[in-house]
Coordinates of C-alpha atoms in Angstrom, one line a residue:
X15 CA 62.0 -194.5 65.7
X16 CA 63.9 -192.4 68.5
X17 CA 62.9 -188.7 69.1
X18 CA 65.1 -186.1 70.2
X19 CA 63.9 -182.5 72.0
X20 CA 66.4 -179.8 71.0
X21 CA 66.2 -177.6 74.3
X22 CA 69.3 -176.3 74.3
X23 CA 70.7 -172.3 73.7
X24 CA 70.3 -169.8 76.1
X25 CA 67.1 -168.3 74.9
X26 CA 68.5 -164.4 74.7
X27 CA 65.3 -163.4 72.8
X28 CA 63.4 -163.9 76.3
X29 CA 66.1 -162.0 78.5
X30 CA 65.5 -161.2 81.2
X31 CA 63.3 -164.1 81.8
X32 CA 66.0 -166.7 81.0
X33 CA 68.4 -165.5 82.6
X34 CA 67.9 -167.9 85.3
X35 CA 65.7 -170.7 83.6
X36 CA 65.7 -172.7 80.4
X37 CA 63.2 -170.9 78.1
X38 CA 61.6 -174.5 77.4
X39 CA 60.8 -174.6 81.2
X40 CA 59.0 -171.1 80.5
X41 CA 55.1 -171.6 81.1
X42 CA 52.7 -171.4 77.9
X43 CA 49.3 -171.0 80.0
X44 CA 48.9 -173.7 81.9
X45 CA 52.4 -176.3 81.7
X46 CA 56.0 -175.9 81.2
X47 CA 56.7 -174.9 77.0
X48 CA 58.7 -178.6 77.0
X49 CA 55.5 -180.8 77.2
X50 CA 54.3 -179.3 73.3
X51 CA 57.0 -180.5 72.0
X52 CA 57.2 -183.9 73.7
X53 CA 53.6 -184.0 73.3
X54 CA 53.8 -184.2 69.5
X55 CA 57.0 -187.2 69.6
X56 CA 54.5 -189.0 71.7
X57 CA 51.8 -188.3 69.0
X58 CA 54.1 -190.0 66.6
X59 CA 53.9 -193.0 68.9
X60 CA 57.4 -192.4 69.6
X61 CA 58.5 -193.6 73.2
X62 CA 62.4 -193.1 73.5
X63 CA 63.6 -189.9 73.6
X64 CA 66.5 -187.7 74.2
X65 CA 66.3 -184.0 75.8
X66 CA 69.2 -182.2 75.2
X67 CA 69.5 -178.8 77.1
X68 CA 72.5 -176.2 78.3
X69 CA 74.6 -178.6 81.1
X70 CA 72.9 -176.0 83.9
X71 CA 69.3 -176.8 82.7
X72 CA 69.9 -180.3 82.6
X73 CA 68.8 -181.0 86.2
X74 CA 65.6 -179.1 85.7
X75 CA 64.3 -180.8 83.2
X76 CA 65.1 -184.8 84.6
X77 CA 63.5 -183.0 88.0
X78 CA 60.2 -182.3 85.8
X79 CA 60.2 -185.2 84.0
X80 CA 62.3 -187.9 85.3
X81 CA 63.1 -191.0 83.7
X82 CA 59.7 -190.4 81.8
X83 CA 58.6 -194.3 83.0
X84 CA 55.6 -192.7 85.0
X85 CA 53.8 -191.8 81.4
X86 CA 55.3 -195.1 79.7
X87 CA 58.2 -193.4 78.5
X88 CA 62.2 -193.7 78.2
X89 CA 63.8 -190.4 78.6
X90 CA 67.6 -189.8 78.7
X91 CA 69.1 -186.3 78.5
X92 CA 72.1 -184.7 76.8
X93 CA 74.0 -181.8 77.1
X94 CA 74.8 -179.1 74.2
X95 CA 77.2 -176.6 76.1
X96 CA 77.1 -173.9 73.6
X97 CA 74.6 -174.0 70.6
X98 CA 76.3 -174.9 67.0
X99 CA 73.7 -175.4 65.0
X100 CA 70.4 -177.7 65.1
X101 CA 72.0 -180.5 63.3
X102 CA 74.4 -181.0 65.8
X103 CA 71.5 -182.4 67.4
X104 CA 72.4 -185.8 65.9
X105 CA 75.9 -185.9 67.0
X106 CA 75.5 -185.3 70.3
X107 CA 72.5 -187.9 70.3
X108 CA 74.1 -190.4 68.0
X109 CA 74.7 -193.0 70.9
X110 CA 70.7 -192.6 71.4
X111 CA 70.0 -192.7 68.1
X112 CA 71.7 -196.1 66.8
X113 CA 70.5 -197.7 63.7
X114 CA 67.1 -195.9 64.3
X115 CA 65.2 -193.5 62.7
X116 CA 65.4 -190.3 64.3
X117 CA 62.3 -187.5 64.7
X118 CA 63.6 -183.9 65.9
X119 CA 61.6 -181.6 67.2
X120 CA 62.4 -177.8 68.1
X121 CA 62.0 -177.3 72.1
X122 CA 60.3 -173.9 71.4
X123 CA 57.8 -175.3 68.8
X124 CA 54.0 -175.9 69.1
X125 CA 51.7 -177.7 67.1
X126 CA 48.3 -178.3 67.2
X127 CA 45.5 -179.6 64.1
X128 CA 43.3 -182.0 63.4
X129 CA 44.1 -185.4 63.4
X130 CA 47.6 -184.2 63.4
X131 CA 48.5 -187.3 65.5
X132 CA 47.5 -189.4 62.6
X133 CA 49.3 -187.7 59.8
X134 CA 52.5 -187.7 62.0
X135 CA 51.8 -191.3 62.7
X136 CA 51.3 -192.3 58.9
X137 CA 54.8 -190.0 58.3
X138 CA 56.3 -192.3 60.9
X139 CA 55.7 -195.6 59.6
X140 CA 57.1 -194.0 55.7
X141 CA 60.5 -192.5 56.0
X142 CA 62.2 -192.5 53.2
X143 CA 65.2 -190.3 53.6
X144 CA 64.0 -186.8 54.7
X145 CA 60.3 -185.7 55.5
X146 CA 59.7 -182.2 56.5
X147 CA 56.7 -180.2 57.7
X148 CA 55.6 -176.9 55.9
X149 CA 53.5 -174.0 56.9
X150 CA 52.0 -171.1 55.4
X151 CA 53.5 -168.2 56.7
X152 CA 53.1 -164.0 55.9
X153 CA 57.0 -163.5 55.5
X154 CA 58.5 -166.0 54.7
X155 CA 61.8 -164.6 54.3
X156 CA 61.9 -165.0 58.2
X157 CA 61.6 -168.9 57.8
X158 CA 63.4 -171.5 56.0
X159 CA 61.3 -172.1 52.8
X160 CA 60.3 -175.3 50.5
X161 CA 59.1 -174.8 47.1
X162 CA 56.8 -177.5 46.2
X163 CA 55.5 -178.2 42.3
X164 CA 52.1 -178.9 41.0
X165 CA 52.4 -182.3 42.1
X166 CA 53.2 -181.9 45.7
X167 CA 57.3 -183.0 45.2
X168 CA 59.9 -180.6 46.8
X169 CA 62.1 -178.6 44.5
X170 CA 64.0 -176.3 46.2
X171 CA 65.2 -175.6 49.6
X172 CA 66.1 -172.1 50.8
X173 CA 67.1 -170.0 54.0
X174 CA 65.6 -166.9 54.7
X175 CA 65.7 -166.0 51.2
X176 CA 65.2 -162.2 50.2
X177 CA 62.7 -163.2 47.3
X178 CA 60.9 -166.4 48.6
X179 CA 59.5 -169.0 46.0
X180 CA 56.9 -169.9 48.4
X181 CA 55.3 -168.7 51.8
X182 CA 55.8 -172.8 52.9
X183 CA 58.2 -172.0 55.9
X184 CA 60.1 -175.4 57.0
X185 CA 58.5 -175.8 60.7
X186 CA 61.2 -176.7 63.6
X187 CA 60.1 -180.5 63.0
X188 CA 61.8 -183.1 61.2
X189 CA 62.1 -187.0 60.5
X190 CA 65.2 -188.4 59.4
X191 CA 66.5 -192.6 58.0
X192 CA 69.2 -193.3 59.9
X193 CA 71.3 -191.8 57.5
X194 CA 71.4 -188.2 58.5
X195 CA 74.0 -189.4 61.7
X196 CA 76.2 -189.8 58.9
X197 CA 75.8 -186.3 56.9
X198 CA 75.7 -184.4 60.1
X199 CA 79.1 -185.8 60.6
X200 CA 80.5 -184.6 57.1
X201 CA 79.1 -181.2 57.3
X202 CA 81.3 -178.1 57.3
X203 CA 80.3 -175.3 59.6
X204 CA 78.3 -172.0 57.8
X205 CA 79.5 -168.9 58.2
X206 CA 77.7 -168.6 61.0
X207 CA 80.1 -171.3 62.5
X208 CA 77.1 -173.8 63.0
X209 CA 75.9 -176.8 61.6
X210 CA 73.3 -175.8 59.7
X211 CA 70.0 -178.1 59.4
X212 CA 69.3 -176.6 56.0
X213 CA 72.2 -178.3 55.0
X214 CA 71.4 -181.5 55.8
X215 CA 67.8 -181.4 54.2
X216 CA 69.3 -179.9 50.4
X217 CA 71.6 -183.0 50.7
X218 CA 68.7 -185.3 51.0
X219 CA 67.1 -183.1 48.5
X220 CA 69.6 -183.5 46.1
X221 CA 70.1 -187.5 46.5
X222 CA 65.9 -187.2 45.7
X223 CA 65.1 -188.5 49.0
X224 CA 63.7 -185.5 51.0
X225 CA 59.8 -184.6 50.7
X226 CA 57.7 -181.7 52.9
X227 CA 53.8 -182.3 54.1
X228 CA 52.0 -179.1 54.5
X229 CA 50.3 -178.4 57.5
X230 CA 46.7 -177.2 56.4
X231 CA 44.3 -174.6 57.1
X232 CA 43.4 -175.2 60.7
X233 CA 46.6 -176.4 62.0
X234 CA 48.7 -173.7 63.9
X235 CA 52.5 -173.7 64.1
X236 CA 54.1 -171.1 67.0
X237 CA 57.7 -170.9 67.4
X238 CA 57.4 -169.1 71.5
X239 CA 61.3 -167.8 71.3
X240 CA 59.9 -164.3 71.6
X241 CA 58.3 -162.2 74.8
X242 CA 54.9 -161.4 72.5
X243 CA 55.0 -165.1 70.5
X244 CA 55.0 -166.4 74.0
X245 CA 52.4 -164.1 74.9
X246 CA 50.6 -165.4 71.5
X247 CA 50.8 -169.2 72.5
X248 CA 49.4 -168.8 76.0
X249 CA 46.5 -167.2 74.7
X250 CA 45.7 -168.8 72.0
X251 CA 45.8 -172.1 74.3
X252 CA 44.1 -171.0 77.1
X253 CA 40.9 -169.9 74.6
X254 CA 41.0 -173.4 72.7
X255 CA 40.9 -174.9 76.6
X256 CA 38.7 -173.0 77.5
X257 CA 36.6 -172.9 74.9
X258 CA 36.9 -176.7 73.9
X259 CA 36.5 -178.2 77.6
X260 CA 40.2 -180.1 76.2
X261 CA 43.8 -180.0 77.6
X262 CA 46.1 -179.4 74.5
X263 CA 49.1 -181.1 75.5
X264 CA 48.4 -183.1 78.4
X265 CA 51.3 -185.7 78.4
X266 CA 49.4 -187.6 81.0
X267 CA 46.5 -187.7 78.7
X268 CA 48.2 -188.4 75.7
X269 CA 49.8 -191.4 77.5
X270 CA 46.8 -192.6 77.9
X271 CA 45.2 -192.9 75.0
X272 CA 48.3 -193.8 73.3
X273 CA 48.4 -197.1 75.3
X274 CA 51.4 -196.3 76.6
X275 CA 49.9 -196.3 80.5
X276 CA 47.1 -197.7 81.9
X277 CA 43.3 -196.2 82.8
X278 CA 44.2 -196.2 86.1
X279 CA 47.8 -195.1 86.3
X280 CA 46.4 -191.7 84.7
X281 CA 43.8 -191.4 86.9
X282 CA 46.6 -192.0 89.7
X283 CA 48.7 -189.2 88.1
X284 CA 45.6 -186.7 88.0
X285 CA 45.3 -187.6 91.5
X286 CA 48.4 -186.5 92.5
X287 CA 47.8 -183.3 91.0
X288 CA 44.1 -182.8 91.6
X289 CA 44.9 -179.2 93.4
X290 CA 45.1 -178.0 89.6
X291 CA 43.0 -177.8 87.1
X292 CA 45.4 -179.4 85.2
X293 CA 45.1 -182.2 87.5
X294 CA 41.6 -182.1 87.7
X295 CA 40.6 -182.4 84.2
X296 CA 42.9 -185.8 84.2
X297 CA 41.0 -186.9 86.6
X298 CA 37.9 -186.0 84.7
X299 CA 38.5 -187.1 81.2
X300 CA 39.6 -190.8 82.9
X301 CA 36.4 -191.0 84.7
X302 CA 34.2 -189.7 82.3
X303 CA 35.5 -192.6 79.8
X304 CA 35.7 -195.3 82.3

C-alpha cells in the first residue's frame, strides 16, 4: 500500500503564524506537527509515501525529512498549488500511487490509542473498497458523520449535517482499493468548487464497498488547524510524555521497532541528536532494549 500526507493549503485558521511556514511544520510540543501523521502511515507498515504541500513549503519539508531512507523509508513530494479539495489528493499523486492501494492521511491530524498500530495494520492487509475511521465527537455537525446500524455496517454518509444521525465524525484518515484514482477523476466539483472527499466515500458506499471502524474509548483524535486545538495537542502530549516516560511519535523509534532500520542505525540517529531530549530518549529506549 502507498501512503500519501495531505500537507498542503495555507493554514489561514493559524494566521499569523503561517504566514511564513507550512502549518504542518508548526511544533506540537516537542517535533514538527508532520511526524503524527507520518507516524501513523508508518504504523500501518506503510513505507512509500507521498507529501504533498503548497510549491513554497515543498523545500522545507524534503530539508526535514529528506529522501526518508535514513528511517527506512521512500519519500517523494508533490505540490498542490492552491487547495481543491482533499480528493484531489489522488490525482496529483496518481503517478505515486499506481496499481496500489492507497492510505491518506490529513497533515493536521493526530492519533494516538492502544494498539492502534495493530488495528491499522489488520485494516491494511483487508481493503475492500473504502475503510474509514470514526470518532465520537460532542458536535458532530462540525465533522463529517457515518451512521452505523446495530451490526456495525455503514448506512449513511453525511457532511456537516444540521441534525446528525450519529456523533461518529469521519476522522482525516482513510484507505482506499486502487479504485478511488479512478472516481476522483470523474468527480464534479461542489459548490464549494472542490473535490470533495465525501464524495468519493458515498460512491463507495453506494457500490456497498465502503465500511468505518470506530476509534474507541481511549483513543484520541485532534485535528491542530486551530491556535487553541494546537494549544490542546501540545499539552495533551507533553503530559502523556511526561507522564508515561514514552515519545508519542518518534519516527526514529517507530522505525525501529517496525524493522524498517536497524538497532544500531537508531541509536546512531539518537546520537546525532542527543542535545535533545528528543534525542536522548532514542538513545535511551535503544540501549535499554539492547
Amino acid at each position: 500500500m502507498k501512503g500519501i500526507i495531505l500537507a498542503g493549503g495555507h493554514g489561514t485558521r493559524l494566521h499569523p503564524v503561517t504566514l511564513g511556514m507550512s502549518k504542518q511544520m508548526l511544533p506540537v510540543y516537542d517535533k514538527p506537527m508532520i511526524y503524527y501523521p507520518l507516524s501513523v502511515l508508518m504504523l500501518a507498515g506503510i513505507t512509500d509515501i507521498q507529501i504533498i504541500s503548497a510549491p513554497q513549503d515543498r523545500a522545507s519539508f524534503q530539508r526535514l525529512l529528506g529522501d526518508g531512507s535514513r528511517i527506512g523509508l521512500n519519500l517523494s513530494y508533490a505540490e498542490q498549488d492552491e487547495p481543491r479539495g482533499l480528493a484531489e489528493a489522488f490525482l496529483i499523486s496518481s503517478r505515486h500511487i499506481g496499481d496500489d492501494p492507497v492510505a491518506l492521511v490529513l497533515g493536521d491530524n493526530i492519533f494516538h490509542g492502544p494498539g492502534f498500530g495493530d488495528l491499522l495494520r489488520q485494516q491494511v492487509r483487508d481493503v475492500d473498497g473504502c475503510v474509514l475511521f470514526g470518532y465520537r465527537v460532542h458536535d458532530p455537525e462540525r465533522y463529517g458523520v457515518g451512521e452505523l446500524d446495530a451490526r456495525g455496517r455503514l448506512l449513511s454518509l453525511e457532511e456537516k449535517p444540521a441534525r446528525p444521525r450519529s456523533n461518529l465524525a469521519v476522522t482525516g484518515l482513510y484507505l482506499y482499493d486502487n479504485d478511488v484514482v479512478d472516481i476522483a477523476k470523474n468527480l464534479r466539483p461542489s459548490e464549494r468548487g472542490e473535490l470533495e472527499i465525501t464524495d468519493v466515500n458515498r460512491i463507495y458506499l453506494d457500490r456497498g464497498r465502503a465500511r468505518l471502524v470506530p476509534l474507541g474509548r481511549g483513543f484520541v483524535w485532534l485535528d491542530a488547524g486551530t491556535h487553541d486545538a494546537l494549544t490542546a495537542a501540545g499539552q495533551y502530549v507533553q503530559i502523556l510524555e511526561h507522564r508515561q516516560g514514552v515519545r508519542i511519535a518518534c519516527i526514529e523509534e517507530i522505525a525501529w521497532r517496525m524493522g524498517f532500520i536497524d538497532q544500531e542505525t537508531c541509536h546512531r540517529l539518537g546520537a546525532e541528536l542527543a542535545s535533545s531530549p528528543y534525542g536522548r530518549y532514542i538513545v535511551d529506549v535503544v540501549t535499554a532494549d539492547a
